[in-house]
Amino acid sequence: MATSAAAASGSGAAFLWKKRATDQPTELIMFYAKRKDMCQQMEPLMREVEKDVGKRIVRFDAGKMINYELLVHLDDKDECGGLPYYYNRATHRAICGATTYDNLLTWAEGGMSKLRAPPPISKKYREEMRAKMIEENVYDPPIKETGLKGRILRKLNKLKFQGQGQMVQ
């Protein structure tokens, strides 16, 4: 435990590592939110990686204040700011957001994983999201105008859509 970044820093966050001590110490940590779809979608992939590597990934609910404080401490440079958030205590490497099996496996094995390596989006998921956005009035269909006016309207529509997407996150 003393080799962890929190314990070495001498900060109050070292208490969090001790508070989380289990019978079998782990180096792999994942922060999640119960209501976040990406976190739930990553669960089967994480179980597969745990089985393949033979190590347990400890899951912390970021909705609990003590877990959130640990998350903020580990993501001190604000490289991620989102969930799920994976942290390897042995290598001090992190993964931000949903990721691929290969990247998660590399991370769990202590290799050079990528901070961001999102999984490919399926056509079905893309269509479901578009339907949901239309239903919630966040997506405007393409504009049928041509020429300069059409280009300007399409650009404004794109900026509006991006802004709305950022507000949702």
CSV table of C-alpha atoms in Angstrom, one decimal:
chain,number,residue,atom,x,y,z
A,1,MET,CA,0.0,0.0,0.0
A,2,ALA,CA,2.8,2.4,0.7
A,3,THR,CA,3.9,2.4,-3.0
A,4,SER,CA,0.6,4.1,-4.1
A,5,ALA,CA,0.6,7.6,-5.3
A,6,ALA,CA,-1.8,8.7,-2.6
A,7,ALA,CA,0.2,7.2,0.2
A,8,ALA,CA,3.5,8.6,-1.2
A,9,SER,CA,2.0,12.1,-1.5
A,10,GLY,CA,1.3,12.3,2.2
A,11,SER,CA,-2.0,14.0,1.5
A,12,GLY,CA,-5.3,13.3,3.1
A,13,ALA,CA,-6.2,11.0,0.2
A,14,ALA,CA,-3.8,8.4,1.7
A,15,PHE,CA,-6.6,7.7,4.1
A,16,LEU,CA,-8.8,6.7,1.2
A,17,TRP,CA,-6.4,4.0,0.2
A,18,LYS,CA,-6.3,2.6,3.7
A,19,LYS,CA,-10.1,2.9,4.0
A,20,ARG,CA,-10.4,0.8,0.9
A,21,ALA,CA,-8.1,-2.0,2.0
A,22,THR,CA,-9.4,-5.5,1.2
A,23,ASP,CA,-8.3,-9.0,1.9
A,24,GLN,CA,-6.7,-9.2,-1.5
A,25,PRO,CA,-5.2,-5.8,-2.5
A,26,THR,CA,-5.8,-4.8,-6.0
A,27,GLU,CA,-4.0,-2.4,-8.4
A,28,LEU,CA,-6.9,-2.0,-10.8
A,29,ILE,CA,-9.6,0.5,-10.1
A,30,MET,CA,-12.7,1.6,-12.0
A,31,PHE,CA,-15.0,4.6,-11.1
A,32,TYR,CA,-18.5,4.4,-12.4
A,33,ALA,CA,-21.9,6.1,-12.1
A,34,LYS,CA,-25.0,3.9,-11.6
A,35,ARG,CA,-27.0,5.9,-14.2
A,36,LYS,CA,-24.4,6.2,-16.9
A,37,ASP,CA,-25.0,3.9,-19.8
A,38,MET,CA,-21.3,3.6,-20.8
A,39,CYS,CA,-20.4,2.3,-17.4
A,40,GLN,CA,-23.0,-0.4,-17.6
A,41,GLN,CA,-22.0,-1.3,-21.1
A,42,MET,CA,-18.4,-1.8,-20.1
A,43,GLU,CA,-19.3,-4.3,-17.3
A,44,PRO,CA,-19.2,-7.5,-19.5
A,45,LEU,CA,-15.9,-6.4,-21.1
A,46,MET,CA,-14.4,-5.8,-17.6
A,47,ARG,CA,-15.5,-9.3,-16.4
A,48,GLU,CA,-13.8,-10.8,-19.5
A,49,VAL,CA,-10.6,-8.9,-18.8
A,50,GLU,CA,-10.6,-9.9,-15.2
A,51,LYS,CA,-10.9,-13.5,-16.2
A,52,ASP,CA,-8.2,-13.3,-18.8
A,53,VAL,CA,-5.7,-11.4,-16.6
A,54,GLY,CA,-6.6,-13.1,-13.3
A,55,LYS,CA,-6.9,-9.8,-11.5
A,56,ARG,CA,-9.9,-8.2,-10.0
A,57,ILE,CA,-11.0,-4.7,-11.0
A,58,VAL,CA,-12.4,-2.9,-8.0
A,59,ARG,CA,-15.4,-0.7,-8.8
A,60,PHE,CA,-16.1,2.5,-6.9
A,61,ASP,CA,-19.3,4.4,-7.2
A,62,ALA,CA,-18.3,8.0,-7.9
A,63,GLY,CA,-21.6,9.1,-6.5
A,64,LYS,CA,-20.3,8.5,-3.0
A,65,MET,CA,-18.3,11.5,-1.7
A,66,ILE,CA,-15.3,9.4,-0.4
A,67,ASN,CA,-15.0,7.7,-3.8
A,68,TYR,CA,-15.4,11.0,-5.6
A,69,GLU,CA,-12.6,12.5,-3.6
A,70,LEU,CA,-10.3,9.6,-4.6
A,71,LEU,CA,-11.3,10.0,-8.2
A,72,VAL,CA,-10.4,13.8,-8.1
A,73,HIS,CA,-7.1,13.0,-6.4
A,74,LEU,CA,-6.2,10.4,-9.1
A,75,ASP,CA,-7.4,12.6,-12.0
A,76,ASP,CA,-5.5,15.6,-10.5
A,77,LYS,CA,-4.6,17.0,-14.0
A,78,ASP,CA,-8.2,16.9,-15.1
A,79,GLU,CA,-7.2,14.8,-18.1
A,80,CYS,CA,-10.5,12.9,-18.0
A,81,GLY,CA,-13.3,14.5,-16.0
A,82,GLY,CA,-15.7,11.8,-17.0
A,83,LEU,CA,-16.8,8.3,-16.3
A,84,PRO,CA,-16.0,5.5,-16.5
A,85,TYR,CA,-12.5,6.2,-15.2
A,86,TYR,CA,-9.9,3.4,-15.0
A,87,TYR,CA,-6.7,3.7,-12.9
A,88,ASN,CA,-3.9,1.2,-12.5
A,89,ARG,CA,-2.1,1.8,-9.2
A,90,ALA,CA,1.0,-0.1,-10.2
A,91,THR,CA,1.7,1.8,-13.4
A,92,HIS,CA,-0.2,5.1,-12.6
A,93,ARG,CA,-1.9,4.8,-16.1
A,94,ALA,CA,-5.5,5.8,-16.6
A,95,ILE,CA,-8.2,5.2,-19.2
A,96,CYS,CA,-10.9,7.8,-19.7
A,97,GLY,CA,-14.4,6.6,-20.8
A,98,ALA,CA,-15.5,3.5,-22.6
A,99,THR,CA,-12.7,1.7,-24.4
A,100,THR,CA,-11.8,-1.3,-26.4
A,101,TYR,CA,-11.1,-4.8,-25.1
A,102,ASP,CA,-7.5,-4.6,-26.3
A,103,ASN,CA,-6.8,-1.2,-24.6
A,104,LEU,CA,-8.4,-2.4,-21.3
A,105,LEU,CA,-6.4,-5.7,-21.4
A,106,THR,CA,-3.2,-3.7,-22.0
A,107,TRP,CA,-4.0,-1.4,-19.1
A,108,ALA,CA,-4.8,-4.4,-16.8
A,109,GLU,CA,-1.5,-6.1,-17.7
A,110,GLY,CA,0.5,-3.0,-17.0
A,111,GLY,CA,1.3,-2.1,-20.6
A,112,MET,CA,1.2,1.2,-22.4
A,113,SER,CA,-2.6,1.7,-22.8
A,114,LYS,CA,-4.1,4.8,-24.4
A,115,LEU,CA,-5.9,7.4,-22.3
A,116,ARG,CA,-8.7,7.6,-24.8
A,117,ALA,CA,-9.5,4.7,-27.2
A,118,PRO,CA,-13.3,4.6,-27.6
A,119,PRO,CA,-14.9,1.5,-29.0
A,120,PRO,CA,-16.4,1.7,-32.5
A,121,ILE,CA,-20.0,2.8,-32.5
A,122,SER,CA,-22.4,0.3,-34.2
A,123,LYS,CA,-24.9,1.5,-36.8
A,124,LYS,CA,-27.8,0.3,-34.6
A,125,TYR,CA,-26.6,2.4,-31.7
A,126,ARG,CA,-26.1,5.4,-33.9
A,127,GLU,CA,-29.6,5.1,-35.2
A,128,GLU,CA,-31.0,4.7,-31.7
A,129,MET,CA,-29.2,7.8,-30.5
A,130,ARG,CA,-30.4,9.8,-33.5
A,131,ALA,CA,-34.0,8.7,-32.9
A,132,LYS,CA,-33.7,9.7,-29.2
A,133,MET,CA,-32.2,13.1,-30.1
A,134,ILE,CA,-35.0,13.8,-32.6
A,135,GLU,CA,-37.6,12.7,-30.0
A,136,GLU,CA,-36.0,15.0,-27.4
A,137,ASN,CA,-35.8,17.9,-29.9
A,138,VAL,CA,-32.1,18.1,-29.8
A,139,TYR,CA,-31.4,17.1,-33.4
A,140,ASP,CA,-32.5,19.1,-36.4
A,141,PRO,CA,-32.6,17.3,-39.7
A,142,PRO,CA,-30.3,18.5,-42.5
A,143,ILE,CA,-31.3,21.8,-44.1
A,144,LYS,CA,-32.5,21.6,-47.8
A,145,GLU,CA,-31.2,25.1,-48.7
A,146,THR,CA,-28.5,25.5,-51.4
A,147,GLY,CA,-25.8,28.1,-52.0
A,148,LEU,CA,-24.4,30.5,-49.5
A,149,LYS,CA,-27.6,30.6,-47.4
A,150,GLY,CA,-27.6,26.8,-47.2
A,151,ARG,CA,-23.9,26.6,-46.1
A,152,ILE,CA,-24.5,29.2,-43.4
A,153,LEU,CA,-27.6,27.5,-42.1
A,154,ARG,CA,-26.0,24.1,-42.0
A,155,LYS,CA,-22.9,25.5,-40.2
A,156,LEU,CA,-25.2,27.3,-37.6
A,157,ASN,CA,-27.2,24.1,-37.2
A,158,LYS,CA,-24.1,22.1,-36.6
A,159,LEU,CA,-22.8,24.5,-34.0
A,160,LYS,CA,-26.2,24.5,-32.3
A,161,PHE,CA,-26.2,20.7,-32.2
A,162,GLN,CA,-22.6,20.6,-30.8
A,163,GLY,CA,-23.5,23.1,-28.1
A,164,GLN,CA,-26.6,21.2,-27.1
A,165,GLY,CA,-24.5,18.0,-26.9
A,166,GLN,CA,-22.0,19.6,-24.6
A,167,MET,CA,-24.7,20.9,-22.4
A,168,VAL,CA,-26.2,17.4,-22.0
A,169,GLN,CA,-22.8,16.0,-20.9
